Structures are given as C-alpha cells and as structure tokens.
Short mmCIF file of C-alpha atoms in Angstrom, two decimals:
data_model
loop_
_atom_site.label_atom_id
_atom_site.label_comp_id
_atom_site.label_asym_id
_atom_site.label_seq_id
_atom_site.Cartn_x
_atom_site.Cartn_y
_atom_site.Cartn_z
CA MET A 188 202.33 106.24 -57.90
CA LYS A 189 204.15 104.35 -55.18
CA SER A 190 205.25 100.81 -55.76
CA LEU A 191 203.80 97.93 -53.80
CA SER A 192 207.11 97.30 -51.98
CA THR A 193 207.22 100.92 -50.83
CA ILE A 194 203.68 100.73 -49.47
CA SER A 195 204.54 97.47 -47.62
CA THR A 196 207.57 99.09 -46.00
CA VAL A 197 205.52 102.05 -44.79
CA ILE A 198 202.84 99.78 -43.35
CA LEU A 199 205.45 97.56 -41.60
CA GLY A 200 207.19 100.60 -40.12
CA SER A 201 203.94 101.99 -38.78
CA LYS A 202 203.14 98.62 -37.20
CA LEU A 203 206.54 98.45 -35.46
CA GLU A 204 206.14 101.99 -34.15
CA MET A 205 202.72 101.06 -32.73
CA GLU A 206 204.11 97.92 -31.05
CA MET A 207 207.04 99.87 -29.55
CA SER A 208 204.66 102.51 -28.22
CA LEU A 209 202.65 99.78 -26.53
CA LEU A 210 205.73 97.95 -25.13
CA LEU A 211 207.41 101.07 -23.69
CA PRO A 212 204.77 101.77 -20.99
CA LEU A 213 204.76 98.07 -20.12
CA ALA A 214 208.54 98.08 -19.66
CA LEU A 215 208.43 101.25 -17.58
CA CYS A 216 205.67 99.77 -15.45
CA THR A 217 207.73 96.63 -14.90
CA LEU A 218 210.80 98.66 -13.87
CA ALA A 219 208.74 100.73 -11.44
CA ALA A 220 207.33 97.58 -9.87
CA CYS A 221 210.81 96.12 -9.47
CA GLY A 222 212.13 99.33 -7.94
CA SER A 223 209.46 99.41 -5.27
CA ALA A 224 209.84 95.75 -4.37
CA ALA A 225 210.91 95.09 -0.73
CA PRO A 226 214.55 94.01 -0.25
CA PRO A 227 215.14 90.35 0.62
CA PRO A 228 214.68 89.69 4.36
CA GLN A 229 217.87 89.84 6.44
CA PRO A 230 218.64 86.95 8.79
CA THR A 231 217.65 87.75 12.37
CA PRO A 232 220.73 87.72 14.64
CA SER A 233 220.60 84.92 17.17
CA PRO A 234 220.19 86.06 20.78
CA SER A 235 223.32 86.10 22.92
CA PRO A 236 223.73 82.92 25.00
CA LEU A 237 225.07 85.07 27.86
CA LEU A 238 222.65 85.82 30.68
CA SER A 239 223.27 89.13 32.47
CA LEU A 240 223.12 88.81 36.26
CA ALA A 241 222.36 91.29 39.04
CA CYS A 242 225.73 92.28 40.51
CA ASN A 243 224.51 92.62 44.10
CA SER A 244 222.53 89.37 44.33
CA SER A 245 223.64 86.86 46.94
CA TYR A 246 224.05 84.34 44.11
CA VAL A 247 226.59 86.53 42.31
CA LEU A 248 228.39 87.67 45.47
CA ASP A 249 228.91 84.08 46.62
CA ILE A 250 230.40 83.11 43.28
CA ALA A 251 232.57 86.26 43.31
CA ASN A 252 233.91 85.14 46.68
CA PHE A 253 234.93 81.81 45.15
CA VAL A 254 236.55 83.55 42.18
CA LEU A 255 238.64 85.89 44.34
CA GLN A 256 239.56 83.09 46.71
CA ASP A 257 241.02 81.10 43.82
CA ILE A 258 242.81 84.12 42.32
CA ASN A 259 244.52 84.81 45.66
CA GLY A 260 245.27 81.12 46.16
CA ASP A 261 246.96 80.85 42.78
CA ARG A 262 249.38 83.71 43.44
CA GLU A 263 252.83 83.43 44.99
CA ASP A 264 253.71 87.12 45.08
CA GLY A 265 252.00 90.32 46.17
CA TYR A 266 249.17 90.99 48.58
CA VAL A 267 245.74 89.44 49.03
CA LEU A 268 243.06 91.18 46.98
CA SER A 269 239.66 91.93 48.50
CA LEU A 270 236.36 92.45 46.71
CA ASN A 271 235.24 96.06 46.52
CA ARG A 272 232.33 95.47 44.14
CA VAL A 273 231.13 93.26 41.31
CA SER A 274 231.31 95.37 38.16
CA ASP A 275 229.79 92.84 35.76
CA ALA A 276 228.57 89.24 35.83
CA ARG A 277 227.31 86.95 33.04
CA GLU A 278 226.35 83.30 32.95
CA HIS A 279 226.68 80.96 29.97
CA GLY A 280 224.78 77.70 30.43
CA GLN A 281 226.47 74.70 28.85
CA GLU A 282 225.01 71.47 27.51
CA ALA A 283 222.84 69.45 29.87
CA GLY A 284 224.86 68.10 32.77
CA LEU A 285 227.88 70.36 32.19
CA GLY A 286 226.89 73.31 34.38
CA SER A 287 227.75 76.94 33.53
CA LEU A 288 230.64 79.23 32.70
CA PHE A 289 230.63 82.62 34.41
CA TYR A 290 232.31 85.79 33.15
CA PHE A 291 233.08 88.15 36.04
CA THR A 292 234.58 91.64 36.23
CA LEU A 293 235.58 92.50 39.81
CA ASP A 294 236.78 95.79 41.26
CA VAL A 295 239.36 94.94 43.91
CA LEU A 296 241.45 96.52 46.66
CA GLU A 297 244.79 95.37 48.01
CA THR A 298 244.88 94.30 51.66
CA GLY A 299 247.72 94.26 54.16
CA CYS A 300 248.00 90.44 54.05
CA HIS A 301 250.67 88.91 51.86
CA VAL A 302 249.39 86.11 49.62
CA LEU A 303 251.82 83.66 51.25
CA SER A 304 249.88 84.04 54.48
CA ARG A 305 247.02 82.19 52.71
CA ARG A 306 244.48 84.16 54.69
CA SER A 307 240.99 84.66 53.34
CA TRP A 308 240.46 88.14 51.93
CA LYS A 309 237.53 88.52 54.32
CA ASN A 310 239.97 88.27 57.24
CA CYS A 311 242.30 90.95 55.86
CA GLY A 312 241.83 94.70 56.21
CA VAL A 313 242.22 97.00 53.23
CA ARG A 314 244.88 99.68 53.34
CA THR A 315 244.16 103.26 54.35
CA LEU A 316 243.33 105.62 51.50
CA HIS A 317 246.78 107.15 51.05
CA LYS A 318 248.31 103.65 50.81
CA SER A 319 245.57 102.16 48.64
CA VAL A 320 246.24 99.98 45.64
CA TYR A 321 243.12 99.32 43.58
CA GLY A 322 242.23 97.72 40.28
CA GLN A 323 240.14 95.31 38.31
CA CYS A 324 240.14 91.57 37.66
CA LYS A 325 238.46 89.67 34.87
CA ALA A 326 237.85 85.98 35.42
CA ILE A 327 236.19 83.01 33.78
CA PHE A 328 234.82 80.58 36.35
CA TYR A 329 233.26 77.15 35.85
CA ILE A 330 230.62 75.65 38.13
CA ASN A 331 229.12 72.20 37.82
CA LYS A 332 227.01 71.85 40.96
CA ALA A 333 225.97 68.27 40.20
CA ARG A 334 229.64 67.23 40.19
CA ARG A 335 230.69 69.76 42.85
CA ILE A 336 233.26 71.28 40.50
CA PHE A 337 234.41 74.86 41.04
CA TYR A 338 237.23 75.70 38.66
CA LEU A 339 239.00 78.89 37.57
CA PRO A 340 240.31 78.39 34.00
CA ALA A 341 241.61 81.93 33.52
CA TYR A 342 241.96 85.36 35.12
CA ASN A 343 243.87 88.61 34.67
CA CYS A 344 244.14 91.61 36.99
CA THR A 345 245.54 95.13 36.65
CA LEU A 346 246.36 97.21 39.75
CA ARG A 347 247.47 100.79 40.37
CA PRO A 348 248.34 102.79 43.50
CA VAL A 349 246.04 105.66 44.33
CA SER A 350 246.91 108.99 42.69
CA ARG A 351 249.70 110.69 44.64
CA SER A 352 248.71 114.15 43.48
CA GLU A 353 245.14 113.65 44.70
CA ILE A 354 246.36 112.38 48.07
CA SER A 355 248.81 115.28 48.40
CA MET A 356 245.98 117.76 47.94
CA MET A 357 243.86 115.99 50.56
CA CYS A 358 246.62 115.13 53.02
CA PRO A 359 249.94 116.94 52.43
CA ASP A 360 251.54 115.29 55.47
CA CYS A 361 250.60 111.71 54.60
CA PRO A 362 253.48 109.35 53.69
CA SER A 363 254.39 109.26 50.04
CA SER A 364 253.85 105.64 49.11
CA SER A 365 255.26 103.54 46.32
CA PRO A 366 254.95 99.77 45.91
CA TYR A 367 258.56 99.06 44.93
CA ASP A 368 260.59 102.27 45.14
CA LEU A 369 264.16 101.23 45.93
CA SER A 370 265.82 104.24 44.35
CA ASP A 371 266.59 105.65 47.79
CA PRO A 372 269.22 103.49 49.60
CA ARG A 373 267.61 104.46 52.91
CA PHE A 374 264.86 101.93 52.26
CA LEU A 375 267.35 99.06 52.17
CA GLU A 376 269.03 100.53 55.25
CA THR A 377 265.67 100.60 57.00
CA ALA A 378 265.00 96.94 56.19
CA THR A 379 268.50 95.84 57.19
CA GLU A 380 268.60 97.70 60.50
CA SER A 381 265.06 96.82 61.52
CA LEU A 382 265.65 93.12 60.82
CA ALA A 383 268.91 93.25 62.79
CA LYS A 384 266.94 94.67 65.70
CA TYR A 385 264.43 91.83 65.43
CA ASN A 386 267.19 89.19 65.28
CA ASN A 387 268.87 90.67 68.37
CA LYS A 388 265.66 90.18 70.34
CA SER A 389 264.84 86.75 68.89
CA PRO A 390 265.52 84.08 71.53
CA SER A 391 266.63 81.38 69.10
CA LYS A 392 265.98 81.68 65.37
CA GLN A 393 267.65 84.15 63.07
CA TYR A 394 266.14 85.52 59.85
CA SER A 395 267.44 87.04 56.65
CA LEU A 396 265.95 89.44 54.12
CA VAL A 397 264.26 87.94 51.05
CA LYS A 398 262.98 91.08 49.35
CA ILE A 399 261.34 94.43 50.04
CA THR A 400 257.69 94.52 48.98
CA LYS A 401 256.52 98.05 49.96
CA THR A 402 258.15 101.39 50.63
CA SER A 403 257.02 104.84 51.75
CA SER A 404 258.56 107.96 53.26
CA GLN A 405 257.42 110.95 55.29
CA TRP A 406 258.80 114.07 56.89
CA VAL A 407 257.71 114.44 60.51
CA PHE A 408 260.39 116.11 62.66
CA GLY A 409 262.91 114.69 60.25
CA PRO A 410 262.99 112.07 57.50
CA ALA A 411 261.15 108.80 58.17
CA TYR A 412 261.22 105.66 56.05
CA PHE A 413 258.85 102.71 56.12
CA VAL A 414 259.32 99.29 54.51
CA GLU A 415 257.59 95.93 54.30
CA TYR A 416 259.74 92.94 53.48
CA LEU A 417 259.69 89.15 53.36
CA ILE A 418 262.04 87.14 55.56
CA LYS A 419 263.26 83.56 55.63
CA GLU A 420 264.72 81.46 58.39
CA SER A 421 268.51 81.31 58.16
CA CYS A 422 269.78 79.59 61.29
CA THR A 423 269.65 79.50 65.07
CA LYS A 424 271.86 81.65 67.25
CA SER A 425 273.86 78.58 68.20
CA GLN A 426 274.57 77.96 64.51
CA ALA A 427 275.51 81.52 63.64
CA SER A 428 278.76 80.45 62.00
CA SER A 429 276.92 78.18 59.52
CA CYS A 430 274.25 80.67 58.43
CA ALA A 431 275.82 81.06 55.01
CA LEU A 432 275.35 77.32 54.39
CA GLN A 433 271.54 77.54 54.46
CA PRO A 434 269.70 76.88 51.16
CA PRO A 435 269.43 80.15 49.22
CA ASN A 436 266.01 79.21 47.80
CA SER A 437 264.26 78.52 51.10
CA VAL A 438 260.71 79.84 51.17
CA PRO A 439 259.70 83.03 53.02
CA VAL A 440 258.29 82.38 56.47
CA GLY A 441 256.94 85.83 57.34
CA ILE A 442 256.67 89.51 56.58
CA CYS A 443 258.08 92.41 58.60
CA HIS A 444 257.17 96.08 58.87
CA GLY A 445 260.16 98.24 59.68
CA SER A 446 260.70 101.97 60.10
CA LEU A 447 263.67 104.26 60.48
CA SER A 448 263.42 107.91 61.47
CA GLU A 449 265.93 110.61 62.37
CA GLN A 450 265.54 113.64 64.62
CA ASP A 451 268.36 115.85 65.86
CA SER A 452 270.94 113.33 64.60
CA GLU A 453 269.30 110.56 66.64
CA LYS A 454 268.11 107.44 64.83
CA SER A 455 265.01 105.48 65.83
CA VAL A 456 264.30 101.99 64.48
CA SER A 457 261.16 99.91 65.00
CA VAL A 458 260.04 96.53 63.67
CA THR A 459 257.17 94.04 63.87
CA CYS A 460 256.99 90.68 62.10
CA ASP A 461 254.09 88.40 61.25
CA PHE A 462 254.76 84.76 60.47
CA PHE A 463 252.85 82.65 57.98
CA LYS A 464 251.06 79.54 59.16
CA SER A 465 252.97 76.41 58.24
CA GLN A 466 251.14 74.35 55.66
CA ALA A 467 251.90 71.02 54.12
CA PRO A 468 253.33 71.67 50.64
CA THR A 469 250.83 70.86 47.89
CA PRO A 470 251.84 70.93 44.23
CA ARG A 471 249.95 73.67 42.45
CA GLY A 472 247.06 72.22 40.52
CA GLU A 473 246.46 69.17 42.72
CA ASN A 474 243.13 69.08 44.54
CA SER A 475 242.25 72.43 42.99
CA THR A 476 239.52 71.23 40.68
CA VAL A 477 236.86 69.93 43.04
CA ASP A 478 236.12 72.17 45.97
CA GLN A 479 235.23 71.22 49.51
CA ARG A 480 233.85 74.66 50.35
CA PRO A 481 231.22 75.01 53.07
CA VAL A 482 229.82 78.28 51.70
CA ASN A 483 226.18 77.96 50.67
CA LEU A 484 225.27 79.42 47.30
CA SER A 485 221.63 80.44 47.14
CA LYS A 486 221.18 79.05 43.65
CA VAL A 487 224.25 76.84 43.46
CA GLU A 488 223.44 74.50 46.30
CA GLU A 489 226.19 72.09 47.22
CA PRO A 490 225.28 68.49 48.12
CA GLN A 491 226.16 67.39 51.62
CA GLN A 492 228.34 64.49 50.48
CA LYS A 493 231.77 65.67 49.45
CA ASN A 494 233.59 64.19 46.51
CA THR A 495 237.29 63.51 46.56
CA ALA A 496 239.63 65.21 44.15
CA PRO A 497 239.81 63.69 40.67
CA THR A 498 242.46 61.05 40.31
CA ASN A 499 243.26 62.36 36.84
CA SER A 500 244.07 65.89 38.06
CA SER A 501 247.03 67.28 36.18
CA ALA A 502 248.83 70.50 35.42
CA LYS A 503 245.84 71.42 33.27
CA ALA A 504 243.99 72.22 36.49
CA VAL A 505 246.29 75.15 37.26
CA PRO A 506 244.55 78.47 36.54
CA LYS A 507 246.16 80.62 33.89
CA GLY A 508 246.40 84.21 35.03
CA SER A 509 248.52 87.15 36.09
CA VAL A 510 248.41 90.30 38.18
CA GLN A 511 249.92 93.37 36.54
CA TYR A 512 251.05 96.38 38.59
CA LEU A 513 251.05 99.77 36.82
CA PRO A 514 252.14 103.20 38.09
CA ASP A 515 249.50 105.59 39.38
CA LEU A 516 247.53 107.61 36.86
CA ASP A 517 249.71 110.67 37.49
CA ASN A 518 252.50 108.87 35.63
CA LYS A 519 250.84 108.36 32.25
CA PRO A 520 253.05 107.17 29.40
CA LYS A 521 254.29 109.85 27.02
CA GLY A 522 251.88 110.46 24.18
CA SER A 523 248.94 109.14 26.18
CA GLN A 524 245.65 110.77 25.21
CA GLY A 525 243.73 110.63 28.46
CA THR A 526 242.80 108.06 31.05
CA GLY A 527 239.90 106.17 29.57
CA PRO A 528 238.83 102.84 31.10
CA VAL A 529 240.83 100.71 28.67
CA GLU A 530 243.98 102.76 29.14
CA ALA A 531 243.65 103.09 32.91
CA PHE A 532 243.02 99.38 33.51
CA PRO A 533 243.90 97.43 30.36
CA VAL A 534 242.61 94.07 31.57
CA GLN A 535 242.23 91.62 28.70
CA LEU A 536 240.94 88.07 29.01
CA ASP A 537 240.05 86.64 25.62
CA LEU A 538 240.55 82.91 25.38
CA THR A 539 238.96 83.22 21.94
CA THR A 540 237.89 85.88 19.48
CA ASP A 541 235.43 83.61 17.65
CA PRO A 542 231.90 84.92 18.30
CA GLN A 543 230.63 81.35 18.02
CA GLY A 544 233.00 80.26 20.78
CA GLU A 545 235.70 77.63 21.00
CA PRO A 546 235.84 74.33 22.91
CA LEU A 547 237.67 74.09 26.23
CA ASP A 548 238.61 70.56 27.25
CA VAL A 549 237.75 69.98 30.92
CA SER A 550 237.85 66.18 30.88
CA PHE A 551 240.52 66.17 33.59
CA LEU A 552 237.99 67.66 36.04
CA PHE A 553 235.85 64.54 36.05
CA LEU A 554 236.46 61.34 37.95
CA GLU A 555 235.21 59.14 35.13
CA PRO A 556 237.33 58.66 31.99
CA MET A 557 235.23 60.79 29.67
CA GLU A 558 235.70 63.60 27.18
CA GLU A 559 233.92 66.78 28.24
CA LYS A 560 234.26 70.15 26.53
CA LEU A 561 232.82 73.55 27.37
CA VAL A 562 232.06 76.35 24.93
CA VAL A 563 234.06 79.47 25.76
CA LEU A 564 232.92 82.78 24.26
CA PRO A 565 234.84 86.05 23.86
CA PHE A 566 234.83 87.98 27.12
CA PRO A 567 231.74 90.26 27.07
CA SER A 568 232.03 94.04 26.92
CA LYS A 569 230.44 96.08 29.67
CA GLU A 570 228.23 97.97 27.20
CA GLN A 571 225.69 95.14 27.36
CA ARG A 572 225.84 94.41 31.06
CA SER A 573 222.82 94.25 33.34
CA ALA A 574 221.13 97.46 34.46
CA GLU A 575 221.80 96.18 37.99
CA CYS A 576 225.56 96.40 37.47
CA PRO A 577 227.94 97.52 38.82
CA GLY A 578 226.94 96.68 42.36
CA PRO A 579 227.49 98.98 45.37
CA ALA A 580 231.10 99.35 46.49
CA GLN A 581 232.41 98.53 49.94
CA GLU A 582 234.71 101.56 49.61
CA ASP A 583 232.99 104.08 47.35
CA ASN A 584 235.68 106.76 47.21
CA PRO A 585 236.08 107.61 43.49
CA LEU A 586 239.85 107.67 43.92
CA ILE A 587 239.87 103.89 44.34
CA LEU A 588 237.18 102.87 41.86
CA PRO A 589 238.21 101.94 38.31
CA PRO A 590 236.51 104.17 35.73
#
C-alpha cells in the first residue's frame, strides 16, 4: 500500500502535465499570431522638390539662352559655345520671395567665334561636321524675377572633337583637324608666314602672334596646313624699332585664319583676320548679378523698370566653372572599358552630396543689407528626367550628340 506522500506526488505530477498540455497549444497559438503580424509601417519617402520641365518649351529655351550666354561671357579662352539641345531641365522653388534654382544639362557645339569677340552664340555659325567640337554643359542657374536677378553660381563643360575615324570613312579628303596639334613645326611656320603677309599689307599697325588656337592639315595637290591664332597689337610701322618694348601681357585684339600650301615646290600663303570690338574693361564679377536683358521669358516675365547693379557686388558674384577639352573618342585611355555616357563626357557639378541640400549664401545679390540663402541640392541624374527630354537638336547628326 502506497504512502500518502507518494500518492500526493503522483497527483501533483498529473496536474502539472495537464497544465502543460493546456499551455502548449496556447503558446503555439501566440507564436503563430506573432509570426503572421504585419511588419511595422515604413516611412514614406518625401517627394523630390525638383520639378521636371519640358526641354523644348519656350520657358526652358529662354532660360537656356541665359545660361549659355553667361557661360560664354565668363570664359577668357576658347570658342563661343552654341546650344544644340536641352538635354535635361529641373526647377527647385525656394522659399517665398527667393525665386528658383534651375539645374540644366545642355548639349553644345563649338562655333567659329572666339570668346574674346563677346559675340552672342546666336550670331555665330557652328563649324562644319569634319571640324566639329561638341559636348555637354551642366549648370546651376538662379532666377529671382521679382528682384530681376539672373545669376550663374556654377557650371562645368566637357568638349571633344568629332571622331576622326568616322569622318575619314565619310570624307577621306577632308582636312584632319585637331584643336591644339603643334607637333608639326609647319603649323607654327604657317602662322608666322601668314601673319607676316598680313603685316606687310597693313597700312599702319603691326601685330604679333599670341598663340595658335586651332590646327588642321590636308593633302590636295601637295601638303596644306591651316591655323587659327590670336594676335595682339605690337607697334606701328613708324615705331618698328621699338616693337620689342611693348608690354608682353597686352590683350589679344583679334583672331587670324592662315593657310600654307605647297605645289611643285611653290609655296602659297593666305590670311584673313577678324578684330574684336573694343569694350571698356569691366572687372569680372561686377554688374554680373542683376541682368538688364531684354529677352522676354514666357513664364519669367521681367518688369519694365530696370534695377541697377547691387552696390555690394563682390568677387562672390563670379561664376565658378570650367571647360574641359578631351581628345576624340578614338583616343580612349588605355584600359578603358567602352564609351559610356559618364566616360565619354564626365561632366560633374555637385556643389553638395547631401540629399537634404546645403545653404548657398546669395546675400551679395540683393541691394538691401540682408542675409539670404538658397537650398542647393545634388545635381539630378538623368534617369528621372522629364519624358519630354531631351529636346530636339539643331544638329541631329549622332556624331555630334553626346550619348
């Protein structure tokens, strides 16, 4: 006969087993419910503050004209760039009363006008296909129509000459062009002899060579060399003995196109020169912040009364930018893995990498003593551009359109 303690132990064990059997399904049920529960809601990403614009609208094209005008006006070297098409355009509205920042990607073509001529790109013809230099510019442009402020804070451009191999297949007899090929001494000879010919015919003033800016060569009935070069005024014919005393840093006054060809041991030299319009010297940055432009923007109407330039203009008003010249795509760097868009035209313009943006102080643009700051965002990628971009090209040959 079992003892009372033994019976109590058996009864207690049976009770625990019964409780465990009841708790196990409850625990499993609880785990199943937890497993099927919906994950915590993820925060919805805020919409981009950038507004995509139609690249061929008159609104965008007028602003693109302003952008390119300021890029050309800021440069002291090279040739005037013309607009081939707007590749991308975005607008970022700022706080009330501060206007908008625009992010533009422009496909451009080099013209025959040197930037020192200060001609509008619309008055300059683009080069023929076999001499073409094409590329892309990225620019950030600020417009405050209430204050009549049109300001270019930053830009960068990358340019390349058209593919020589492609041109050779299309036109074997066309001149072989190179922007700055001085490896052949005949180019310097061509510039020197053609300028001497011009000076001999000049009735009074004499000119000297500043630098060669373009070269090309061709075989016709013999070798022919072509050069473009800047010239400066050195002296008058009556002062020929004192030419060497002229300031060495005097500014170029014009550009010449010279050629030298040989046939049957006879040499032929030709030359034409175009002179830049004299302009009163203006320090770069002054009067560049408030524009007096007569162009009418369809959505950026300009008031009839013109403001004067800010009295607190400073060096801050000078645009920050550069134009980079690269060899044609036939001359890819060793180890290059193709000619993708980034490699072909590596144009970067990131004033910030912070997706929330960074402040840009533009207080110096305003007449009143106030502190005004814009929000600058990272330059947008073309993957999210408008379906209406890029716009139609003025010159749609694929050889002169960036990929």
